[in-house]
Coordinates of C-alpha atoms in Angstrom, one line a residue:
Chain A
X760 CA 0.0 0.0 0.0
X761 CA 2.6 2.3 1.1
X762 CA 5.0 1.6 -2.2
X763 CA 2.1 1.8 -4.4
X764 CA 1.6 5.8 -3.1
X765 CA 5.3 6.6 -3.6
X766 CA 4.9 5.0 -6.7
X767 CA 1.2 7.1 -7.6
X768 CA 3.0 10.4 -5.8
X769 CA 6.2 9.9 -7.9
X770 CA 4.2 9.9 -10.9
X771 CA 2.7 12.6 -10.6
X772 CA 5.5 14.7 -9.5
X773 CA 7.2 13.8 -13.0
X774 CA 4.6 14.8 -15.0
X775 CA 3.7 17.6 -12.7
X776 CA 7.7 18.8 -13.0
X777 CA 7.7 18.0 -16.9
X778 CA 4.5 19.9 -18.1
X779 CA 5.9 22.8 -15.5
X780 CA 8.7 23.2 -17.6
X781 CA 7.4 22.6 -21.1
X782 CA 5.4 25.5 -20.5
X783 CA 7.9 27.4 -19.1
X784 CA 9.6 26.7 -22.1
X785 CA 6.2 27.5 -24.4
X786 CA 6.2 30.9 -22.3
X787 CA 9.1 32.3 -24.1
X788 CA 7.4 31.6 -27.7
X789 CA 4.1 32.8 -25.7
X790 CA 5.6 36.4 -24.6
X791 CA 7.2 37.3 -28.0
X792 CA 3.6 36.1 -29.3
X793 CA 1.9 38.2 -27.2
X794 CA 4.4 41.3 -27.5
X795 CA 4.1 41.2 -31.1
X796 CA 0.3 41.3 -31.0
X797 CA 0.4 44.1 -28.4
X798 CA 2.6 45.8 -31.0
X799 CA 1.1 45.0 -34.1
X800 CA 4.4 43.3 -35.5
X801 CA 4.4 39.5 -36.6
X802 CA 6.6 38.1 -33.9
X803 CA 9.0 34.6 -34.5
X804 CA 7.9 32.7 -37.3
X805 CA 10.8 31.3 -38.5
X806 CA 11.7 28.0 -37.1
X807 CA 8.5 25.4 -38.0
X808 CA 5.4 26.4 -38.9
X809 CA 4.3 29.9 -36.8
X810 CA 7.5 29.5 -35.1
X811 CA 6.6 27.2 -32.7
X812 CA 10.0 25.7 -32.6
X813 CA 11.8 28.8 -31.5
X814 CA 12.0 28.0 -28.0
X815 CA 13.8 24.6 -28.7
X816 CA 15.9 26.7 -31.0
X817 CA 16.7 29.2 -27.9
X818 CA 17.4 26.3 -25.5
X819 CA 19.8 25.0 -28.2
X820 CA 21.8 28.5 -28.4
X821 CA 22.0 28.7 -24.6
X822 CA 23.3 25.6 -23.8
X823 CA 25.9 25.9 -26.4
X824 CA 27.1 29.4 -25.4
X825 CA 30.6 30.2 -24.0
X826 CA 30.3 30.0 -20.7
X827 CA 32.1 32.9 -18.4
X828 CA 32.8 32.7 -14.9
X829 CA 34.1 36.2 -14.0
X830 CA 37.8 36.1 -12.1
X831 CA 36.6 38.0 -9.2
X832 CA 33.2 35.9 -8.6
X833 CA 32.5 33.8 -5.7
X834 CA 32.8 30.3 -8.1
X835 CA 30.4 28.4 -6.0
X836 CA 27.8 31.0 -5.0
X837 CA 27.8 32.1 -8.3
X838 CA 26.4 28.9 -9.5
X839 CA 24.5 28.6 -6.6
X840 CA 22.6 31.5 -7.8
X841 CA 20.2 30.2 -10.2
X842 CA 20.6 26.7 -8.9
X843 CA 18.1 28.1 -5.8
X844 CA 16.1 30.3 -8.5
X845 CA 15.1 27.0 -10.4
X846 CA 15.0 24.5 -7.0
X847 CA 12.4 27.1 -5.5
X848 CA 10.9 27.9 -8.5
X849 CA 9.8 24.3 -9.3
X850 CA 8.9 23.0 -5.7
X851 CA 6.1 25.5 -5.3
X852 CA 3.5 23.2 -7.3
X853 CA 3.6 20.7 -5.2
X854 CA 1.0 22.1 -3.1
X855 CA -1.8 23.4 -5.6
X856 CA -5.3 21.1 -6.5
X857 CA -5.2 20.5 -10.2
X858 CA -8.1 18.9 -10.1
X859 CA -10.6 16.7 -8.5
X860 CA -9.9 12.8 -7.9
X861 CA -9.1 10.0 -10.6
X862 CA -10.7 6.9 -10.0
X863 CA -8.5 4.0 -11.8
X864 CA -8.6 0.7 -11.2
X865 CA -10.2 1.0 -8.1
X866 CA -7.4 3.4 -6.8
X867 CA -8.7 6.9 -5.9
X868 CA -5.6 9.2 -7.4
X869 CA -5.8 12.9 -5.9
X870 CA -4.2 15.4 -8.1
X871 CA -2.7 16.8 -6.0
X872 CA 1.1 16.0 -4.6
X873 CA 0.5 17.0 -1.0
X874 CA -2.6 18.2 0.5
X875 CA -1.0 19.3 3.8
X876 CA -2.3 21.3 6.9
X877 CA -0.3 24.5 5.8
X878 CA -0.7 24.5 2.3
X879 CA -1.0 28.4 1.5
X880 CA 1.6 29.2 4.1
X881 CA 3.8 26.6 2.4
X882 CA 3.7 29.0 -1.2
X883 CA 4.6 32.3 0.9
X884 CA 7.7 30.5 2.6
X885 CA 8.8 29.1 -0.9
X886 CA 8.3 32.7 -2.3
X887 CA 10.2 34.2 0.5
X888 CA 12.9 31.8 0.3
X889 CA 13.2 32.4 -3.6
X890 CA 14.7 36.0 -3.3
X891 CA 18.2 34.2 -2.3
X892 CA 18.7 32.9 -5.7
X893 CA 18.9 36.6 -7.0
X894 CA 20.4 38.1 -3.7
X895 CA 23.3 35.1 -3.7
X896 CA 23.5 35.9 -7.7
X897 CA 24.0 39.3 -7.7
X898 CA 26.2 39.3 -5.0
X899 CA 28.7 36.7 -5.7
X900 CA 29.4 38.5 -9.5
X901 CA 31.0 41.1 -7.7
X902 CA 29.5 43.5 -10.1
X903 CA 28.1 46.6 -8.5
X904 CA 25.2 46.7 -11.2
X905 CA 24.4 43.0 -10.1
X906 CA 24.5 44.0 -6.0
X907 CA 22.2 46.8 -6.9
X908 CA 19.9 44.8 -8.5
X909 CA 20.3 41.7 -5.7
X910 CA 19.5 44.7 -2.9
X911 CA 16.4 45.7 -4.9
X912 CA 15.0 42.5 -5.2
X913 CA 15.3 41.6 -1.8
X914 CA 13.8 44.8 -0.5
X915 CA 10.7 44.5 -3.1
X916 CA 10.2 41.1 -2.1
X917 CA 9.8 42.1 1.4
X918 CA 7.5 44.9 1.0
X919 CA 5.2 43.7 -1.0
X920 CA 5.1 40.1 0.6
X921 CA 3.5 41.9 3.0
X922 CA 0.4 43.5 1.4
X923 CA 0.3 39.3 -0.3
X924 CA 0.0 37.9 3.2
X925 CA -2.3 40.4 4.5
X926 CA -4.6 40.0 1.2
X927 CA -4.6 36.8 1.4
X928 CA -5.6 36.4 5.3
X929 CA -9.0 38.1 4.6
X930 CA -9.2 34.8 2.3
X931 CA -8.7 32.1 5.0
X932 CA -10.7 34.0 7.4
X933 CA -13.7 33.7 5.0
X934 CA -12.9 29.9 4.4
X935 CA -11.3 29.0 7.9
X936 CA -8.7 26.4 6.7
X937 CA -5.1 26.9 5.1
X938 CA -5.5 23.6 3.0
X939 CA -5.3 24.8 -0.9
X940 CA -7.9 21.9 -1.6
X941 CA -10.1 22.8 1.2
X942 CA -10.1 26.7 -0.5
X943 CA -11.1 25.5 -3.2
X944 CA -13.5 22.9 -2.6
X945 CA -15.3 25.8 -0.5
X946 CA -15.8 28.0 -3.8
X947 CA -18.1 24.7 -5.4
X948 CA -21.5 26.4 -4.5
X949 CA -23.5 28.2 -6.6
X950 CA -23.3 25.8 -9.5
X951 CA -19.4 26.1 -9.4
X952 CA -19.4 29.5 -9.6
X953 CA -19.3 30.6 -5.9
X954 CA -15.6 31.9 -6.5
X955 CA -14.0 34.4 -4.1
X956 CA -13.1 37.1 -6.0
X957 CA -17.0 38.2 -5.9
X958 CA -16.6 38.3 -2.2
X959 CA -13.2 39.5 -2.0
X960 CA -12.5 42.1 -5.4
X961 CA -9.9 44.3 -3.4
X962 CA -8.3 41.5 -2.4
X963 CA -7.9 40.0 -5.5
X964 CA -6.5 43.3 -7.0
X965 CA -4.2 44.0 -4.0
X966 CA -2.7 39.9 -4.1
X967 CA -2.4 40.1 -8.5
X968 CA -0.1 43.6 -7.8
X969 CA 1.7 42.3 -5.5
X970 CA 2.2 38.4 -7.5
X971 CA 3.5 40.7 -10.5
X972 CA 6.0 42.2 -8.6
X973 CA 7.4 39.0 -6.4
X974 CA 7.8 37.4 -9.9
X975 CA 9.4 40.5 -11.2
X976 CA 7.6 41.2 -13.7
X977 CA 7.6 44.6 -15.6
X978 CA 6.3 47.0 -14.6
X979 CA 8.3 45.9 -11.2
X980 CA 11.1 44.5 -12.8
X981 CA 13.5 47.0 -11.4
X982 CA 15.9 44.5 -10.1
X983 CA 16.9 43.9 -14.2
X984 CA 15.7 47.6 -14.8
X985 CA 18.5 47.9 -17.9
X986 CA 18.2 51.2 -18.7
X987 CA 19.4 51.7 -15.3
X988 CA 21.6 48.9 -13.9
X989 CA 22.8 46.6 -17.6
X990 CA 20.8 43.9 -16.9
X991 CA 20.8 43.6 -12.9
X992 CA 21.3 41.0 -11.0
X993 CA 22.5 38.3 -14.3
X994 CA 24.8 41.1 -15.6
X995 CA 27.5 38.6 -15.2
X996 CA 25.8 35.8 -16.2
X997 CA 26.0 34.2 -19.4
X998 CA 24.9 30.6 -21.2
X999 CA 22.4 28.1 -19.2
X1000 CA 23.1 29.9 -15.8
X1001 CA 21.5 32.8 -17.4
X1002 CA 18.7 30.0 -19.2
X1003 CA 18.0 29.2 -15.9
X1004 CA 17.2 32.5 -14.2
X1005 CA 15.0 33.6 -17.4
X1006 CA 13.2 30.1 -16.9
X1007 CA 12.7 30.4 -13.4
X1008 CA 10.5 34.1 -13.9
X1009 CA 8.2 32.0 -16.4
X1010 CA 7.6 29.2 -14.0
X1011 CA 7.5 31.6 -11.3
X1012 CA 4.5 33.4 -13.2
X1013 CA 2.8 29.7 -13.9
X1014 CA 2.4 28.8 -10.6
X1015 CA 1.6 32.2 -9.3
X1016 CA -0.7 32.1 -11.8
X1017 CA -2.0 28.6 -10.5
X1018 CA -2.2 30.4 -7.0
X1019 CA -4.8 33.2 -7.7
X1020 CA -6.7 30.6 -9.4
X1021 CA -7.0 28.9 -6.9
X1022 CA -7.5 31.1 -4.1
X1023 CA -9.8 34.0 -6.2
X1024 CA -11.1 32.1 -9.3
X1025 CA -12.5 28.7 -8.3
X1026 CA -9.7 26.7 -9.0
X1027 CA -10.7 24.2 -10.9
X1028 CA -14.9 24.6 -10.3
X1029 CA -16.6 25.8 -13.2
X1030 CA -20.3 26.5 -13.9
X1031 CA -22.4 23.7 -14.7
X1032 CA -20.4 20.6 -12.8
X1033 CA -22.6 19.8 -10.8
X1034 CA -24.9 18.6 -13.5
X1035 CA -25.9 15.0 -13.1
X1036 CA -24.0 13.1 -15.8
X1037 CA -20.8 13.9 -14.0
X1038 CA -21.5 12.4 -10.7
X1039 CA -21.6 8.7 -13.1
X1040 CA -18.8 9.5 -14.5
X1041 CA -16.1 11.3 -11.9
X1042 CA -12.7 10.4 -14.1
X1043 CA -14.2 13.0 -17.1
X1044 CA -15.3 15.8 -14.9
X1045 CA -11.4 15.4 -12.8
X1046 CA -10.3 15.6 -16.6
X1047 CA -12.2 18.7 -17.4
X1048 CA -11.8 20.3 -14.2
X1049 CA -8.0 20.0 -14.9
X1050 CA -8.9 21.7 -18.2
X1051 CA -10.6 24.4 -16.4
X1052 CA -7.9 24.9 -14.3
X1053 CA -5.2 25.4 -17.1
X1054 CA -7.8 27.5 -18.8
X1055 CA -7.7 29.5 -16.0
X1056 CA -4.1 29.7 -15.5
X1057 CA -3.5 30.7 -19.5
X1058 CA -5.9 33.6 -18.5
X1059 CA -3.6 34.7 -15.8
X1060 CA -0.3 34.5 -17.9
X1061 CA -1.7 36.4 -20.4
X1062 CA -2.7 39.2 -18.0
X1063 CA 0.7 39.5 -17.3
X1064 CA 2.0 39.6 -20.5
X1065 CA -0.4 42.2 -21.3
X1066 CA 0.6 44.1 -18.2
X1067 CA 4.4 44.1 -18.9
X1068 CA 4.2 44.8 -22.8
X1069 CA 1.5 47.7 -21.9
X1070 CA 2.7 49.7 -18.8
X1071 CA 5.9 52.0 -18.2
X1072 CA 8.2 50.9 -15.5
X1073 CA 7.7 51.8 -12.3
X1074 CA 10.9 54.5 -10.3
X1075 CA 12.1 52.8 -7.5
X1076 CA 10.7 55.4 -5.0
X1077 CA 6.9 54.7 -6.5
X1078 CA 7.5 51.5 -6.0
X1079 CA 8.0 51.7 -2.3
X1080 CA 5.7 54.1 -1.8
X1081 CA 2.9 51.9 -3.9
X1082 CA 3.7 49.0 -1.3
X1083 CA 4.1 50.6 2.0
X1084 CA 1.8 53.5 1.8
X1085 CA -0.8 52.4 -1.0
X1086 CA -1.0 48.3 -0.7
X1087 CA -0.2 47.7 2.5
X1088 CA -2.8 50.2 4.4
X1089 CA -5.8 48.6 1.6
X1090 CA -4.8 45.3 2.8
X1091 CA -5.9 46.0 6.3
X1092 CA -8.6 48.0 5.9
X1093 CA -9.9 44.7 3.7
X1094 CA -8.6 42.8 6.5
X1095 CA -11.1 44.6 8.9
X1096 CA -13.8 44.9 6.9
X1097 CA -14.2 41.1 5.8
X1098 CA -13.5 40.6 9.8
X1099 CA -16.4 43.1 10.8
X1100 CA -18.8 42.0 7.9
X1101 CA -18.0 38.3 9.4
X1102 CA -19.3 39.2 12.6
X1103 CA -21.9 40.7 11.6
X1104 CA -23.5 38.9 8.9
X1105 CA -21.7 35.4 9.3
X1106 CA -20.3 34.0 6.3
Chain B
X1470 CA 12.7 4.2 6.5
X1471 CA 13.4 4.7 10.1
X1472 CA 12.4 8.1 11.5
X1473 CA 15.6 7.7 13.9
X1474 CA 17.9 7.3 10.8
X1475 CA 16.1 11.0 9.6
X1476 CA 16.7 12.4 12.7
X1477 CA 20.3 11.6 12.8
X1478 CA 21.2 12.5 9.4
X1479 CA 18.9 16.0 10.1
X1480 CA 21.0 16.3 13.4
X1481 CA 24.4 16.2 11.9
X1482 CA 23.2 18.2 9.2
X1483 CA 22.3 21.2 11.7
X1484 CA 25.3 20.9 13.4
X1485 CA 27.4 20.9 10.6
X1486 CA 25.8 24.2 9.6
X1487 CA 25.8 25.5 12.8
X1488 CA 29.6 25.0 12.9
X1489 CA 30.0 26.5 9.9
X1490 CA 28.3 30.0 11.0
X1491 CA 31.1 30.2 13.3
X1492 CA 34.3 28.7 11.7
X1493 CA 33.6 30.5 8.3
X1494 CA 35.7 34.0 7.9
X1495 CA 33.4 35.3 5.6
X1496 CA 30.4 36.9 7.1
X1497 CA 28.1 36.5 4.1
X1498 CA 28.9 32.4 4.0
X1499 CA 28.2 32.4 7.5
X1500 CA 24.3 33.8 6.7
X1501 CA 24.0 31.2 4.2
X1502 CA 25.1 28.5 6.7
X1503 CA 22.7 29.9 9.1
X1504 CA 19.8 29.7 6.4
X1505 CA 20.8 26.4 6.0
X1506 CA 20.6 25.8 9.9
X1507 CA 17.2 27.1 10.0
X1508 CA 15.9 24.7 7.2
X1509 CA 17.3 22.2 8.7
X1510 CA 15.6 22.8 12.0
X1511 CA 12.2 23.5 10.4
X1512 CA 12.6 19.5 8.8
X1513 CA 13.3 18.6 12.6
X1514 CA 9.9 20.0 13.1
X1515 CA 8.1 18.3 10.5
X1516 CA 9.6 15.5 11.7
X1517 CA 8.0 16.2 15.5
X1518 CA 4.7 16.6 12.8
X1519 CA 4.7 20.5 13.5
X1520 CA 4.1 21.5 10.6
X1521 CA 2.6 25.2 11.5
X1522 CA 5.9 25.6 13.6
X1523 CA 8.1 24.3 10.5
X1524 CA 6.8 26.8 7.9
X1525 CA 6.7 29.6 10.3
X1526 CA 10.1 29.4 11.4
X1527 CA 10.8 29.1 7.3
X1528 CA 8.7 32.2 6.6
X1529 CA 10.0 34.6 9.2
X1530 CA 13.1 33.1 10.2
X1531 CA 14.8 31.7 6.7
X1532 CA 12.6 34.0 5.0
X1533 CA 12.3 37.4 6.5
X1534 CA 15.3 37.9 8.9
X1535 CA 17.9 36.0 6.9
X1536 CA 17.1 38.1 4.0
X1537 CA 17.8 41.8 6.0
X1538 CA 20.8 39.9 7.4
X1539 CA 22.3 39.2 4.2
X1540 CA 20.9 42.7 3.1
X1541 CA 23.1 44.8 5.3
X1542 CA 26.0 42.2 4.5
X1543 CA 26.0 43.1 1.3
X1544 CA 26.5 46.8 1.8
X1545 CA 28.5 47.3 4.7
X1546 CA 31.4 45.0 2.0
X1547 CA 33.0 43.5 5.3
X1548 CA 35.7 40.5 4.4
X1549 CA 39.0 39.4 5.8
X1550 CA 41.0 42.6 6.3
X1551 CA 38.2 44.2 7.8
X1552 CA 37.8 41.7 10.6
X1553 CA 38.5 42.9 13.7
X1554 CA 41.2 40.9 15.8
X1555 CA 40.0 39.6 19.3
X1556 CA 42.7 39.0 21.9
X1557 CA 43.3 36.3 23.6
X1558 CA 41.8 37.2 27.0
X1559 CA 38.9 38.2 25.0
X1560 CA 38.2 34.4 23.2
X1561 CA 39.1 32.6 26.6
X1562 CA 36.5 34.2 28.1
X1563 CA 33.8 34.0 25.3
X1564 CA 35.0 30.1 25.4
X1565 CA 34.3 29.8 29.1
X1566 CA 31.2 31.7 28.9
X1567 CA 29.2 29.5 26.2
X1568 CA 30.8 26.3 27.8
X1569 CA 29.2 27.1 30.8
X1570 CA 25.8 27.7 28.5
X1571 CA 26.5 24.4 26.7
X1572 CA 26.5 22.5 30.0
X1573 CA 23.3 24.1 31.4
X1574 CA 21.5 23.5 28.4
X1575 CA 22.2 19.8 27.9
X1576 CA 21.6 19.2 31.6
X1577 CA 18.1 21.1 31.4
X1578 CA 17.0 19.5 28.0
X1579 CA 18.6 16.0 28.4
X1580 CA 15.2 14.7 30.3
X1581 CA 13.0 17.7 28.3
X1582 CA 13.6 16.5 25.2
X1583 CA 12.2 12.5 26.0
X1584 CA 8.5 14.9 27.0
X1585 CA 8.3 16.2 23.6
X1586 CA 8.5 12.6 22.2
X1587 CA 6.5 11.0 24.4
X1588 CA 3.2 13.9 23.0
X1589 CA -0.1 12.2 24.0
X1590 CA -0.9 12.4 19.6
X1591 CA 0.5 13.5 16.9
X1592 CA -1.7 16.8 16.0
X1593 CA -0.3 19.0 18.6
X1594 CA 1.5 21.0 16.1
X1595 CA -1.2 21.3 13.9
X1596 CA -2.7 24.8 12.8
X1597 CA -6.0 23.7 14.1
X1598 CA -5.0 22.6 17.4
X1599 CA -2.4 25.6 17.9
X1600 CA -4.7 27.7 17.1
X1601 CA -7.3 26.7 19.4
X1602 CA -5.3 26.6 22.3
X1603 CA -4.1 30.2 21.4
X1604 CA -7.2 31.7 21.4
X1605 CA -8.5 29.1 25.0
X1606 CA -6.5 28.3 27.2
X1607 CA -3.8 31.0 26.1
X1608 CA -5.6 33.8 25.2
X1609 CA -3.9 36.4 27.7
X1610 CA -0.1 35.8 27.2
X1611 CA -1.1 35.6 23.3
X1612 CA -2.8 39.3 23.9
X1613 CA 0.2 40.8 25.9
X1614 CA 2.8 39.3 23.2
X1615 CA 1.1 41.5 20.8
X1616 CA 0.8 44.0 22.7
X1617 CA 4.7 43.7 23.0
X1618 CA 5.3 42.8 18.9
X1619 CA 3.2 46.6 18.6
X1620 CA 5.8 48.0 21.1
X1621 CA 8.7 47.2 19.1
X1622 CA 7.7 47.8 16.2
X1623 CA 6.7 51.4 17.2
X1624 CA 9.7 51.9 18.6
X1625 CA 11.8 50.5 15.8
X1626 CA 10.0 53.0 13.4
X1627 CA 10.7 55.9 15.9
X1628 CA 14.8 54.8 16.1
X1629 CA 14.8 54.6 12.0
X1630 CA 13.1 58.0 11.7
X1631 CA 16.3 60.5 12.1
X1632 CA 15.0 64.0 14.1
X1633 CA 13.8 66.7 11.7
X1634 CA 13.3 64.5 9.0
X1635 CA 10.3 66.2 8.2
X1636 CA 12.1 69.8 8.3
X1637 CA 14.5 68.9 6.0
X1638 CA 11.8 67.3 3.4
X1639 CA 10.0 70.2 3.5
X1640 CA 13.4 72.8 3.3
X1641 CA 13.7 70.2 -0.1
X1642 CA 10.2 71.2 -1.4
X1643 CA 11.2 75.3 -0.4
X1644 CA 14.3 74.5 -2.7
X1645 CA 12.5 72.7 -5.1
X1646 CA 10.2 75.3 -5.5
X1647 CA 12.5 78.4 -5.2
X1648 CA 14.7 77.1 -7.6
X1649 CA 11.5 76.7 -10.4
X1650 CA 10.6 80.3 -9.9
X1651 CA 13.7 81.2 -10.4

């Protein structure tokens, strides 16, 4: 019994880890797609048919680049650098609910890796631990372009981590449990359409700001701002090393992407599943539900595309003052409110 | 696999790190070794199964505190040269004084440490649970350690605010403003 769960929980860890990257991968062909849409231009269509082989082409010229370690670098910390970018970028999914349960066999499969007690806390200690991939980066190319960028990702992840959490506790105060699956599962009502972002919409707002800038994302990628420090914290970096950090923003944005899902838009309910076909035949409603869910998810990663190819970036004092003196004081007055309107209306 | 085998593999781990924080001449590998410490006794408490304590201790600890630490490191540039030199008077005594720390801790949590295993069930360290007893049975010392987090924090915020601050922004604005007419 206990083999045959490693075995199921193995499984699904591989796929889970090889569709992460293979859209990670797609995301590159994705952006330029997008950007040259945003900008009426055609984008890559070179390699294949629409270009859709351009990413394999990209992977091929980075892995076959010179490779530069510079003199003065910390060796190892510099390739510790993206090492913990990728490690912490990649671990994150092991918490979220892709969909409901398989039944094969017999064998009820959840699709999920870990449904543990802590589940949402789990996410913000990955995304706090994250920043050290940058901050070790930067530091150890013993570039002053690539410490200022290290120093400015860790004190953005900081402030706005802060407005996150406090977003997000207005969330398990409406549904009372930390458990990703149990969040979820509490947003089925209403024909699958009871999601939270009706109850909470500042919320929602205040938690997608802040996800764009603990993934960096323009318009809060001043860590890499070039016109201002080269290209931040990978100045130095060159070949896969600099592969990895790239790839690590693009899963980053999938499985925050996966997150607000979850917590704001249903996760993986849609409207109509509770219809009464489905409840003979649970293995095609897990099947669309994990649809739905990546439905979702594509949603989200275009937003963000459309965000960075639409807005101006951000000055660094803005950006503080947008976390610490806009976010952070919205966060608790939505705390208070959805604690006030709990009292007195119940849920 | 035999939790024991974990625990001893966890234990040299943290020790290992541990050691390192202090042997290491370089300030900024001696923050990593700590981070490393601190993971290491977050998977000790997963191992005890509490799990709220675990993620916590990543979150603030790991995630929060480490990251200022390292923060600072990296402007104040300190490496060999820059290390002060201790005299020998000076590491005698710091020797005698945590030897004399080691001693009273082992002797306090040699027998403490067989409570903690011996746990009536295994959901004591759960968020429900914790939280529960917070709120119950706890609810007062919970209160006043707010009370106290609220304290420092006002009191950090009135140490990081330099005096006049708010002179001198507004002399920049009289500047700023003269210098448009102008």
């Amino acid at each position: 019994m206990e083999f045959s769960l490693i075995l199921e929980k193995s499984i699904l860890v591989l796929i889970l880890t090889a569709i992460t990257l293979g859209i990670a991968t797609y995301l590159t062909y994705g952006e330029r797609k997008v950007a040259a849409f945003l900008q009426d231009r055609l984008g890559p269509n070179r390699a294949g048919i629409f270009g859709i082989f351009q990413p394999l082409a990209d992977a091929g010229k980075m892995f076959f680049k010179e490779e530069l370690i510079p003199k003065n670098a910390e060796k190892w910390l510099f390739i510790l650098g993206p090492g913990i970018a990728m490690v912490t970028a990649c671990i994150t999914s092991a918490v979220i609910p892709w969909g409901g349960d398989l039944i094969l066999g017999g064998r009820t499969i959840s699709l999920q890796v870990a449904d543990v007690d802590i589940g949402i806390l789990y996410i913000m200690g990955i995304v706090s631990v994250g920043v050290y991939g940058i901050m070790i980066g930067g530091w150890a190319s013993n570039n002053k372009y690539s410490l200022y960028g290290a120093i400015r990702a860790s004190s953005q992840m900081i402030s706005y981590e802060l407005a996150m959490g406090l977003a997000l506790i207005a969330v398990i105060m409406m549904s009372g449990d930390l458990s990703l699956r149990h969040i979820v599962d509490e947003q089925s009502g209403w024909h699958g359409m009871k999601w939270n972002i009706f109850f909470q919409p500042l919320g929602f707002i205040i938690f997608f700001t802040c996800a764009l800038a603990e993934t960096n994302r323009a318009p809060f990628d001043l860590p890499e701002c070039e016109t201002e420090l080269i290209g931040g914290y990978h100045t130095e970096y060159s070949s896969m090393k600099l592969g990895f950090y790239l790839f690590a923003e693009y899963i980053n944005m999938f499985i925050s992407s996966a997150v607000m899902a979850c917590i704001y838009l249903g996760g993986y309910n849609f409207p109509g599943m509770d219809a009464a076909w489905f409840s003979t035949h649970p293995n095609w409603l897990s099947m669309i539900e994990v649809g739905v869910m990546f439905a979702k998810v594509s949603f989200f990663i275009f937003c963000f595309m459309w965000i960075r190819w639409t807005l101006p970036r951000f000055r660094y004092d803005q950006l503080m003052h947008l976390g610490w003196k806009g976010l952070i004081p919205l966060a608790i007055a939505n705390m208070v409110i959805t604690g006030g309107w709990m009292l007195l209306f119940g849920k | 696999m035999n939790p024991n085998y974990i625990f001893t593999l966890l234990a040299f781990i943290t020790i290992l790190c541990a050691l390192y924080v202090v042997i290491s001449k370089n300030p900024i590998h001696s923050v990593i070794a700590l981070i490393l410490t601190f993971f290491s006794i977050s998977a000790h408490y997963v191992l005890l199964n509490t799990q709220f304590l675990a993620i916590v201790n990543l979150i603030v600890y790991a995630g929060a505190i480490m990251v200022l630490f390292l923060f600072v490191l990296m402007f104040l540039n300190l490496n060999k040269e820059t290390e002060p030199v201790k005299s020998t008077s000076w590491l005698t005594a710091a020797a005698i004084a945590s030897g004399c720390l080691l001693v009273v801790l082992v002797a306090t949590l040699r027998e403490g440490s067989e409570l903690v295993m011996k746990s009536p069930n295994g959901h004591a360290g759960l968020v429900k649970t914790l939280g529960k007893l917070l709120f119950s049975k706890y609810l007062v010392p919970f209160e006043l350690s707010g009370i106290l987090f609220l304290a420092a924090m006002v009191g950090a915020v009135f140490l990081g605010k330099k005096k006049g601050d708010d002179d001198q922004d507004e002399l920049i604005i009289q500047d700023n403003a003269g210098g448009n007419n102008g």
